PDB file of C-alpha atoms in Angstrom:
ATOM      1  CA  ARG A   1      98.417  91.039 162.516  1.00 88.00           C
ATOM      2  CA  GLY A   2      96.020  93.498 164.082  1.00 91.00           C
ATOM      3  CA  VAL A   3      92.368  92.663 163.335  1.00 93.00           C
ATOM      4  CA  THR A   4      90.955  89.720 161.380  1.00 94.00           C
ATOM      5  CA  TYR A   5      87.746  90.318 159.444  1.00 95.00           C
ATOM      6  CA  LEU A   6      85.013  87.826 158.611  1.00 95.00           C
ATOM      7  CA  ARG A   7      82.284  89.630 156.696  1.00 95.00           C
ATOM      8  CA  TYR A   8      82.713  91.089 153.214  1.00 96.00           C
ATOM      9  CA  TYR A   9      79.940  93.443 152.109  1.00 95.00           C
ATOM     10  CA  GLY A  10      81.145  94.481 148.670  1.00 96.00           C
ATOM     11  CA  THR A  11      82.823  97.781 149.489  1.00 95.00           C
ATOM     12  CA  GLY A  12      84.696  96.771 152.623  1.00 94.00           C
ATOM     13  CA  TRP A  13      85.082  94.386 155.546  1.00 95.00           C
ATOM     14  CA  ASP A  14      83.608  94.226 159.032  1.00 94.00           C
ATOM     15  CA  ASN A  15      82.799  91.794 161.813  1.00 94.00           C
ATOM     16  CA  PRO A  16      79.521  90.750 163.405  1.00 90.00           C
ATOM     17  CA  PRO A  17      79.128  91.891 167.012  1.00 89.00           C
ATOM     18  CA  PRO A  18      81.659  90.074 169.248  1.00 84.00           C
ATOM     19  CA  VAL A  19      80.255  87.017 170.914  1.00 83.00           C
ATOM     20  CA  GLU A  20      82.673  87.222 173.824  1.00 91.00           C
ATOM     21  CA  ARG A  21      85.308  89.465 175.374  1.00 94.00           C
ATOM     22  CA  ARG A  22      87.788  87.535 177.485  1.00 93.00           C
ATOM     23  CA  GLU A  23      90.393  88.985 179.831  1.00 95.00           C
ATOM     24  CA  VAL A  24      93.883  87.588 179.305  1.00 96.00           C
ATOM     25  CA  GLY A  25      96.270  87.915 182.230  1.00 95.00           C
ATOM     26  CA  VAL A  26      99.988  88.659 182.150  1.00 96.00           C
ATOM     27  CA  ASP A  27     101.861  85.744 180.522  1.00 94.00           C
ATOM     28  CA  GLN A  28      98.628  83.759 180.560  1.00 93.00           C
ATOM     29  CA  THR A  29      98.192  81.220 177.786  1.00 91.00           C
ATOM     30  CA  TRP A  30      94.698  81.490 176.414  1.00 87.00           C
ATOM     31  CA  GLY A  31      92.630  79.641 173.809  1.00 80.00           C
ATOM     32  CA  ILE A  32      92.873  76.202 172.308  1.00 75.00           C
ATOM     33  CA  VAL A  33      94.871  76.868 169.136  1.00 79.00           C
ATOM     34  CA  SER A  34      96.410  73.563 168.059  1.00 82.00           C
ATOM     35  CA  ALA A  35     100.196  73.423 167.923  1.00 85.00           C
ATOM     36  CA  THR A  36     100.028  70.869 165.097  1.00 88.00           C
ATOM     37  CA  GLY A  37     101.804  72.291 162.053  1.00 91.00           C
ATOM     38  CA  ARG A  38     102.900  75.375 163.984  1.00 94.00           C
ATOM     39  CA  ARG A  39     105.977  76.536 165.885  1.00 95.00           C
ATOM     40  CA  SER A  40     106.372  78.966 168.757  1.00 94.00           C
ATOM     41  CA  LEU A  41     107.645  82.485 168.064  1.00 95.00           C
ATOM     42  CA  LEU A  42     108.514  85.072 170.729  1.00 96.00           C
ATOM     43  CA  GLN A  43     108.293  88.703 169.614  1.00 95.00           C
ATOM     44  CA  SER A  44     109.169  92.003 171.268  1.00 95.00           C
ATOM     45  CA  VAL A  45     106.929  94.894 170.225  1.00 93.00           C
ATOM     46  CA  ARG A  46     107.115  98.630 170.824  1.00 91.00           C
ATOM     47  CA  ILE A  47     104.169 100.778 169.730  1.00 88.00           C
ATOM     48  CA  ALA A  48     105.218 104.218 168.530  1.00 84.00           C
ATOM     49  CA  GLY A  49     101.786 105.432 167.404  1.00 79.00           C
ATOM     50  CA  GLY A  50      98.282 105.449 168.811  1.00 79.00           C
ATOM     51  CA  GLY A  51      95.621 102.805 169.142  1.00 85.00           C
ATOM     52  CA  SER A  52      95.001  99.932 171.520  1.00 91.00           C
ATOM     53  CA  LEU A  53      95.573  96.880 169.310  1.00 93.00           C
ATOM     54  CA  LEU A  54      98.004  94.199 170.393  1.00 94.00           C
ATOM     55  CA  TYR A  55     100.007  93.282 167.299  1.00 93.00           C
ATOM     56  CA  ALA A  56     101.435  89.794 166.895  1.00 93.00           C
ATOM     57  CA  ALA A  57     102.268  87.234 164.247  1.00 91.00           C
ATOM     58  CA  ALA A  58      99.719  84.596 163.300  1.00 88.00           C
ATOM     59  CA  GLU A  59      97.973  83.238 166.435  1.00 91.00           C
ATOM     60  CA  PRO A  60      98.986  85.120 169.622  1.00 93.00           C
ATOM     61  CA  VAL A  61      98.718  82.823 172.627  1.00 93.00           C
ATOM     62  CA  ALA A  62     100.580  84.470 175.546  1.00 95.00           C
ATOM     63  CA  PRO A  63     101.177  88.238 175.847  1.00 96.00           C
ATOM     64  CA  SER A  64     103.416  89.617 178.602  1.00 97.00           C
ATOM     65  CA  VAL A  65     100.789  92.261 179.423  1.00 97.00           C
ATOM     66  CA  ALA A  66      97.137  92.215 180.400  1.00 97.00           C
ATOM     67  CA  ALA A  67      94.945  92.149 177.295  1.00 97.00           C
ATOM     68  CA  MET A  68      91.362  91.704 176.148  1.00 96.00           C
ATOM     69  CA  ALA A  69      90.667  88.988 173.592  1.00 95.00           C
ATOM     70  CA  VAL A  70      87.719  89.796 171.332  1.00 95.00           C
ATOM     71  CA  LEU A  71      86.213  86.577 169.958  1.00 93.00           C
ATOM     72  CA  ARG A  72      83.680  86.021 167.192  1.00 90.00           C
ATOM     73  CA  SER A  73      82.669  82.528 168.319  1.00 82.00           C
ATOM     74  CA  GLY A  74      84.329  79.738 170.199  1.00 77.00           C
ATOM     75  CA  GLU A  75      88.062  80.435 170.017  1.00 83.00           C
ATOM     76  CA  ASP A  76      87.933  82.470 166.769  1.00 90.00           C
ATOM     77  CA  LEU A  77      90.078  85.475 167.660  1.00 92.00           C
ATOM     78  CA  GLN A  78      89.107  88.777 166.053  1.00 94.00           C
ATOM     79  CA  GLN A  79      91.685  90.927 167.848  1.00 94.00           C
ATOM     80  CA  MET A  80      93.481  91.576 171.109  1.00 95.00           C
ATOM     81  CA  ASP A  81      93.436  94.974 172.804  1.00 96.00           C
ATOM     82  CA  THR A  82      95.859  96.342 175.373  1.00 95.00           C
ATOM     83  CA  GLY A  83      96.831  99.698 176.819  1.00 90.00           C
ATOM     84  CA  ALA A  84     100.519  98.731 176.903  1.00 94.00           C
ATOM     85  CA  ARG A  85     102.958 100.397 174.500  1.00 92.00           C
ATOM     86  CA  SER A  86     105.733  97.837 174.888  1.00 95.00           C
ATOM     87  CA  TYR A  87     105.406  94.085 175.385  1.00 96.00           C
ATOM     88  CA  THR A  88     106.493  90.621 174.342  1.00 97.00           C
ATOM     89  CA  VAL A  89     104.069  88.069 172.951  1.00 96.00           C
ATOM     90  CA  ARG A  90     104.384  84.407 172.125  1.00 95.00           C
ATOM     91  CA  SER A  91     102.605  83.263 168.980  1.00 95.00           C
ATOM     92  CA  LEU A  92     102.047  80.028 167.128  1.00 94.00           C
ATOM     93  CA  VAL A  93     103.033  80.500 163.484  1.00 94.00           C
ATOM     94  CA  PRO A  94     102.755  78.090 160.524  1.00 92.00           C
ATOM     95  CA  ALA A  95     105.568  75.559 160.177  1.00 95.00           C
ATOM     96  CA  VAL A  96     104.576  73.342 157.271  1.00 93.00           C
ATOM     97  CA  SER A  97     106.194  72.536 153.948  1.00 93.00           C
ATOM     98  CA  ALA A  98     104.658  72.729 150.493  1.00 92.00           C
ATOM     99  CA  ASP A  99     104.743  68.917 150.379  1.00 93.00           C
ATOM    100  CA  THR A 100     102.679  68.744 153.578  1.00 92.00           C
ATOM    101  CA  LEU A 101     100.100  71.160 152.197  1.00 91.00           C
ATOM    102  CA  ILE A 102      99.886  69.305 148.885  1.00 91.00           C
ATOM    103  CA  ALA A 103      99.322  66.014 150.723  1.00 90.00           C
ATOM    104  CA  LEU A 104      96.205  67.415 152.387  1.00 85.00           C
ATOM    105  CA  GLY A 105      94.235  67.000 149.170  1.00 83.00           C
ATOM    106  CA  ASP A 106      90.855  68.727 148.831  1.00 87.00           C
ATOM    107  CA  TRP A 107      87.630  68.942 150.783  1.00 86.00           C
ATOM    108  CA  GLY A 108      85.202  66.121 150.045  1.00 85.00           C
ATOM    109  CA  ALA A 109      83.227  63.241 151.501  1.00 84.00           C
ATOM    110  CA  ALA A 110      86.312  61.759 153.143  1.00 84.00           C
ATOM    111  CA  ARG A 111      87.425  65.145 154.467  1.00 87.00           C
ATOM    112  CA  PRO A 112      84.456  67.492 154.882  1.00 91.00           C
ATOM    113  CA  LEU A 113      84.898  71.191 155.483  1.00 91.00           C
ATOM    114  CA  PRO A 114      84.913  71.742 159.278  1.00 90.00           C
ATOM    115  CA  VAL A 115      81.754  73.418 160.553  1.00 90.00           C
ATOM    116  CA  GLU A 116      83.717  76.241 162.180  1.00 89.00           C
ATOM    117  CA  LEU A 117      85.094  77.239 158.768  1.00 91.00           C
ATOM    118  CA  LEU A 118      81.709  77.551 157.056  1.00 93.00           C
ATOM    119  CA  PRO A 119      81.442  81.323 157.781  1.00 93.00           C
ATOM    120  CA  TYR A 120      84.706  81.780 155.873  1.00 94.00           C
ATOM    121  CA  VAL A 121      83.248  80.659 152.559  1.00 94.00           C
ATOM    122  CA  GLN A 122      80.297  83.056 152.650  1.00 93.00           C
ATOM    123  CA  THR A 123      80.036  85.692 149.923  1.00 92.00           C
ATOM    124  CA  PRO A 124      77.554  88.581 149.643  1.00 91.00           C
ATOM    125  CA  PRO A 125      75.055  89.215 146.809  1.00 91.00           C
ATOM    126  CA  SER A 126      77.412  91.878 145.450  1.00 90.00           C
ATOM    127  CA  ILE A 127      79.775  89.196 144.122  1.00 93.00           C
ATOM    128  CA  THR A 128      79.450  89.370 140.350  1.00 96.00           C
ATOM    129  CA  GLU A 129      79.041  86.464 137.971  1.00 96.00           C
ATOM    130  CA  ARG A 130      82.382  87.171 136.320  1.00 98.00           C
ATOM    131  CA  VAL A 131      84.214  87.038 139.665  1.00 98.00           C
ATOM    132  CA  GLY A 132      82.692  83.640 140.391  1.00 97.00           C
ATOM    133  CA  LYS A 133      83.521  82.439 136.892  1.00 98.00           C
ATOM    134  CA  LEU A 134      87.135  83.605 137.239  1.00 98.00           C
ATOM    135  CA  ALA A 135      87.494  81.798 140.589  1.00 98.00           C
ATOM    136  CA  LEU A 136      86.353  78.531 139.041  1.00 97.00           C
ATOM    137  CA  GLU A 137      88.569  78.985 135.977  1.00 98.00           C
ATOM    138  CA  LEU A 138      91.648  79.589 138.119  1.00 98.00           C
ATOM    139  CA  THR A 139      91.089  76.564 140.351  1.00 97.00           C
ATOM    140  CA  ARG A 140      89.674  74.098 137.819  1.00 96.00           C
ATOM    141  CA  GLY A 141      91.797  70.976 137.550  1.00 95.00           C
ATOM    142  CA  LYS A 142      93.833  71.820 140.670  1.00 94.00           C
ATOM    143  CA  ALA A 143      93.653  68.693 142.801  1.00 89.00           C
ATOM    144  CA  THR A 144      94.653  70.179 146.146  1.00 92.00           C
ATOM    145  CA  LEU A 145      93.653  73.143 148.282  1.00 93.00           C
ATOM    146  CA  TYR A 146      97.235  74.368 148.170  1.00 94.00           C
ATOM    147  CA  ALA A 147      97.329  74.277 144.365  1.00 95.00           C
ATOM    148  CA  GLN A 148      94.042  76.160 144.165  1.00 96.00           C
ATOM    149  CA  ALA A 149      95.224  78.902 146.518  1.00 96.00           C
ATOM    150  CA  ALA A 150      98.562  79.130 144.706  1.00 96.00           C
ATOM    151  CA  ALA A 151      96.784  79.517 141.356  1.00 97.00           C
ATOM    152  CA  ILE A 152      94.810  82.492 142.695  1.00 97.00           C
ATOM    153  CA  GLU A 153      97.969  84.045 144.132  1.00 97.00           C
ATOM    154  CA  HIS A 154      99.845  83.578 140.854  1.00 97.00           C
ATOM    155  CA  TYR A 155      97.056  85.267 138.910  1.00 98.00           C
ATOM    156  CA  LEU A 156      96.964  88.301 141.210  1.00 97.00           C
ATOM    157  CA  ARG A 157     100.715  88.791 140.877  1.00 96.00           C
ATOM    158  CA  ARG A 158     100.067  89.855 137.282  1.00 95.00           C
ATOM    159  CA  PHE A 159      98.682  93.161 138.503  1.00 97.00           C
ATOM    160  CA  GLU A 160     100.880  96.162 139.227  1.00 96.00           C
ATOM    161  CA  TYR A 161     101.418  97.133 142.864  1.00 96.00           C
ATOM    162  CA  ASP A 162     100.548 100.831 143.066  1.00 96.00           C
ATOM    163  CA  LEU A 163     100.247 102.981 146.185  1.00 94.00           C
ATOM    164  CA  THR A 164      99.007 105.997 144.236  1.00 96.00           C
ATOM    165  CA  VAL A 165      95.553 104.724 143.276  1.00 95.00           C
ATOM    166  CA  GLY A 166      92.698 106.723 144.734  1.00 89.00           C
ATOM    167  CA  PRO A 167      89.423 105.491 146.245  1.00 89.00           C
ATOM    168  CA  PRO A 168      87.063 103.619 143.910  1.00 93.00           C
ATOM    169  CA  PRO A 169      84.291 105.545 142.134  1.00 94.00           C
ATOM    170  CA  GLU A 170      81.080 106.022 144.114  1.00 94.00           C
ATOM    171  CA  ASP A 171      79.114 103.744 141.787  1.00 95.00           C
ATOM    172  CA  VAL A 172      81.363 100.729 142.499  1.00 96.00           C
ATOM    173  CA  THR A 173      79.378  98.151 144.471  1.00 95.00           C
ATOM    174  CA  ASP A 174      82.018  95.419 144.653  1.00 96.00           C
ATOM    175  CA  ILE A 175      85.690  96.202 145.217  1.00 96.00           C
ATOM    176  CA  ALA A 176      86.914  92.771 144.136  1.00 97.00           C
ATOM    177  CA  ASP A 177      85.169  93.031 140.781  1.00 97.00           C
ATOM    178  CA  TYR A 178      86.458  96.581 140.276  1.00 98.00           C
ATOM    179  CA  PHE A 179      90.056  95.592 141.048  1.00 98.00           C
ATOM    180  CA  LEU A 180      90.041  92.407 138.971  1.00 98.00           C
ATOM    181  CA  PHE A 181      88.395  93.695 135.815  1.00 98.00           C
ATOM    182  CA  GLU A 182      88.818  97.459 135.710  1.00 97.00           C
ATOM    183  CA  LEU A 183      91.547  98.870 137.960  1.00 97.00           C
ATOM    184  CA  GLN A 184      93.964  95.912 137.735  1.00 97.00           C
ATOM    185  CA  ARG A 185      96.519  97.645 139.964  1.00 97.00           C
ATOM    186  CA  GLY A 186      96.539  98.765 143.563  1.00 96.00           C
ATOM    187  CA  TYR A 187      97.910  98.149 147.035  1.00 94.00           C
ATOM    188  CA  CYS A 188      97.594  95.506 149.742  1.00 92.00           C
ATOM    189  CA  ASP A 189      93.915  96.051 150.611  1.00 93.00           C
ATOM    190  CA  TYR A 190      92.914  95.466 146.992  1.00 95.00           C
ATOM    191  CA  TYR A 191      95.051  92.337 146.628  1.00 95.00           C
ATOM    192  CA  ALA A 192      93.899  90.852 149.925  1.00 95.00           C
ATOM    193  CA  THR A 193      90.240  91.526 149.193  1.00 96.00           C
ATOM    194  CA  ALA A 194      90.481  90.017 145.713  1.00 97.00           C
ATOM    195  CA  PHE A 195      92.328  86.962 147.007  1.00 97.00           C
ATOM    196  CA  VAL A 196      89.835  86.249 149.786  1.00 97.00           C
ATOM    197  CA  VAL A 197      86.814  86.780 147.547  1.00 97.00           C
ATOM    198  CA  LEU A 198      88.203  84.530 144.793  1.00 97.00           C
ATOM    199  CA  ALA A 199      89.138  81.879 147.354  1.00 97.00           C
ATOM    200  CA  ARG A 200      85.678  81.899 148.900  1.00 96.00           C
ATOM    201  CA  ALA A 201      84.002  81.813 145.498  1.00 97.00           C
ATOM    202  CA  ALA A 202      86.050  78.677 144.781  1.00 96.00           C
ATOM    203  CA  GLY A 203      85.042  77.089 148.094  1.00 94.00           C
ATOM    204  CA  LEU A 204      88.269  77.821 149.987  1.00 95.00           C
ATOM    205  CA  PRO A 205      87.788  79.238 153.506  1.00 95.00           C
ATOM    206  CA  ALA A 206      89.591  82.580 153.776  1.00 95.00           C
ATOM    207  CA  ARG A 207      89.533  85.762 155.852  1.00 94.00           C
ATOM    208  CA  PHE A 208      90.844  89.316 155.610  1.00 95.00           C
ATOM    209  CA  ASP A 209      93.618  90.235 158.071  1.00 92.00           C
ATOM    210  CA  THR A 210      94.997  93.686 158.728  1.00 88.00           C
ATOM    211  CA  ILE A 211      98.739  93.850 159.194  1.00 80.00           C
ATOM    212  CA  VAL A 212     100.887  95.985 161.455  1.00 63.00           C
ATOM    213  CA  ALA A 213     100.980  99.701 160.807  1.00 53.00           C
ATOM    214  CA  ALA A 214     104.217 101.681 160.583  1.00 47.00           C
ATOM    215  CA  GLY A 215     103.884 102.668 164.231  1.00 52.00           C
ATOM    216  CA  ALA A 216     104.832  99.250 165.652  1.00 50.00           C
ATOM    217  CA  VAL A 217     108.416  98.032 165.834  1.00 59.00           C
ATOM    218  CA  PHE A 218     109.155  94.288 166.084  1.00 52.00           C
ATOM    219  CA  THR A 219     112.321  92.481 167.088  1.00 45.00           C
TER     220      THR A 219
END
């Protein structure tokens, strides 16, 4: 991943001003990301294009180069920046089975939504009534968080993946609504936006992540 985004404003994604910028030393383990349900992954990266982002899978915890961690709050990593063009980085990546995810159940009185995840269920006024209705229809009767997320994913797979679509019309005020009910085809940004918006509308915490550009090579 490159940058993770928190705030959806209808026609795109952004982040509130960073709360903290933290220097990360060479091979220094930073943050307090729990290793529960995750495994360690060592990656070697060579950047062929421009930019200063440090690319890594999932939750980067120890780069081999000096970097700057940009945090939204607490240990919520927005991105890492570095001037290096070649580096290794150790990440913690998910290592859970479908059975484990199903066993988690749903949020409720016995398992309340953690306070730090509350920003990830926020939606803007641009969210239309039909988007909210669709989110509830897709997740109704699904007893677990995993089943709800899988139902949204399954629905979005109905739409054609198309790299040729142009920008939305100027009068579009909500990209998710436009993709779901009018365009119904598109590329990764459309799918990711629609998924996150539907998940949030259904009460599932979700965020928008950018993925590596063609200019980075991983081994």
